[in-house]
Each structure stands twice: as C-alpha cells, then as structure tokens.
Amino acid sequence: MTHTTDRLLTVEEAAERLGTGIRFVRRLIAERRIAFVKVGRHVRLSETVLTAYIEVHTVQPARRVRSSYGSAA
C-alpha cells in the first residue's frame, strides 16, 4: 500500500529512474506487472512502488565455489 505523501512519477520519470525506455514502463503497466495510479486519464507511479519493483527484481551476484576437480595433486 502506498502512502499519500509519496511522490507520483510520470511514465517518463519512471523510465528515466529505471534507465529504460518509456515503452518498457508502459508495457509493465499494461500487463499489470507494476501498481499504478490513474489521475483522470494520466498514469502515475508511486516512488515507493517503483523502489519496491527495483528491489524485487534485483539479482544478487552468485557466489563462486571452488571445485577440487582439476586441481594439481
């Protein structure tokens, strides 16, 4: 749930923050993969929702495990 004090971002601002094109953000909205707010005919995204989307889709680096296979005896 978003707070009323959250700043609402335009699609253009959200795309800039994600480092993507506007079409990508519009596709997220059309496919209902991200929560959005309708203000009349305008679409806005909450900063909190966008931050949560980034956190959920952040992939942590894999930890490499050294194998003993192939090591010198």
Short mmCIF file of C-alpha atoms in Angstrom, two decimals:
data_model
loop_
_atom_site.label_atom_id
_atom_site.label_comp_id
_atom_site.label_asym_id
_atom_site.label_seq_id
_atom_site.Cartn_x
_atom_site.Cartn_y
_atom_site.Cartn_z
CA MET A 1 0.00 0.00 0.00
CA THR A 2 1.34 3.44 -0.85
CA HIS A 3 1.36 6.44 1.42
CA THR A 4 -0.32 9.67 0.43
CA THR A 5 2.97 11.52 0.92
CA ASP A 6 4.66 9.50 -1.86
CA ARG A 7 5.67 11.46 -4.90
CA LEU A 8 3.87 10.30 -8.01
CA LEU A 9 6.14 9.91 -11.03
CA THR A 10 5.16 10.27 -14.66
CA VAL A 11 5.88 7.38 -17.01
CA GLU A 12 8.80 9.39 -18.38
CA GLU A 13 10.27 9.95 -14.90
CA ALA A 14 9.85 6.27 -14.02
CA ALA A 15 11.57 5.23 -17.25
CA GLU A 16 14.45 7.58 -16.50
CA ARG A 17 14.82 6.20 -12.98
CA LEU A 18 14.82 2.62 -14.30
CA GLY A 19 17.19 3.51 -17.10
CA THR A 20 14.77 2.15 -19.68
CA GLY A 21 12.56 3.45 -22.43
CA ILE A 22 9.05 4.71 -21.94
CA ARG A 23 7.66 1.71 -23.86
CA PHE A 24 9.04 -0.68 -21.22
CA VAL A 25 7.25 1.16 -18.38
CA ARG A 26 4.03 1.33 -20.40
CA ARG A 27 4.26 -2.43 -21.00
CA LEU A 28 4.70 -3.05 -17.25
CA ILE A 29 1.55 -1.03 -16.67
CA ALA A 30 -0.44 -2.66 -19.49
CA GLU A 31 0.48 -6.15 -18.27
CA ARG A 32 -0.36 -5.13 -14.67
CA ARG A 33 3.16 -6.09 -13.55
CA ILE A 34 3.52 -2.89 -11.51
CA ALA A 35 0.99 -0.94 -9.45
CA PHE A 36 -0.03 2.44 -10.83
CA VAL A 37 -2.39 5.32 -10.12
CA LYS A 38 -4.86 6.77 -12.59
CA VAL A 39 -5.27 10.53 -12.26
CA GLY A 40 -8.01 11.25 -14.75
CA ARG A 41 -6.56 9.92 -17.99
CA HIS A 42 -2.98 10.23 -16.73
CA VAL A 43 -0.97 7.33 -15.31
CA ARG A 44 1.41 7.83 -12.40
CA LEU A 45 3.69 5.51 -10.45
CA SER A 46 4.45 5.93 -6.77
CA GLU A 47 8.12 6.26 -5.82
CA THR A 48 7.58 3.56 -3.18
CA VAL A 49 6.12 1.15 -5.74
CA LEU A 50 8.98 1.81 -8.15
CA THR A 51 11.57 1.30 -5.40
CA ALA A 52 9.90 -1.97 -4.39
CA TYR A 53 9.88 -3.13 -8.02
CA ILE A 54 13.61 -2.43 -8.27
CA GLU A 55 14.33 -4.30 -5.02
CA VAL A 56 12.27 -7.35 -6.01
CA HIS A 57 13.94 -7.57 -9.42
CA THR A 58 17.49 -7.01 -8.20
CA VAL A 59 19.59 -10.13 -8.77
CA GLN A 60 22.34 -10.73 -6.27
CA PRO A 61 25.71 -11.96 -7.58
CA ALA A 62 26.29 -15.70 -7.44
CA ARG A 63 28.97 -16.85 -5.08
CA ARG A 64 31.60 -18.92 -6.83
CA VAL A 65 32.51 -22.17 -5.16
CA ARG A 66 35.93 -23.54 -5.99
CA SER A 67 35.88 -27.12 -7.03
CA SER A 68 38.68 -29.52 -6.15
CA TYR A 69 38.18 -31.12 -9.56
CA GLY A 70 41.10 -30.44 -11.85
CA SER A 71 43.44 -29.20 -9.16
CA ALA A 72 47.04 -30.31 -9.09
CA ALA A 73 47.80 -33.23 -6.80
#
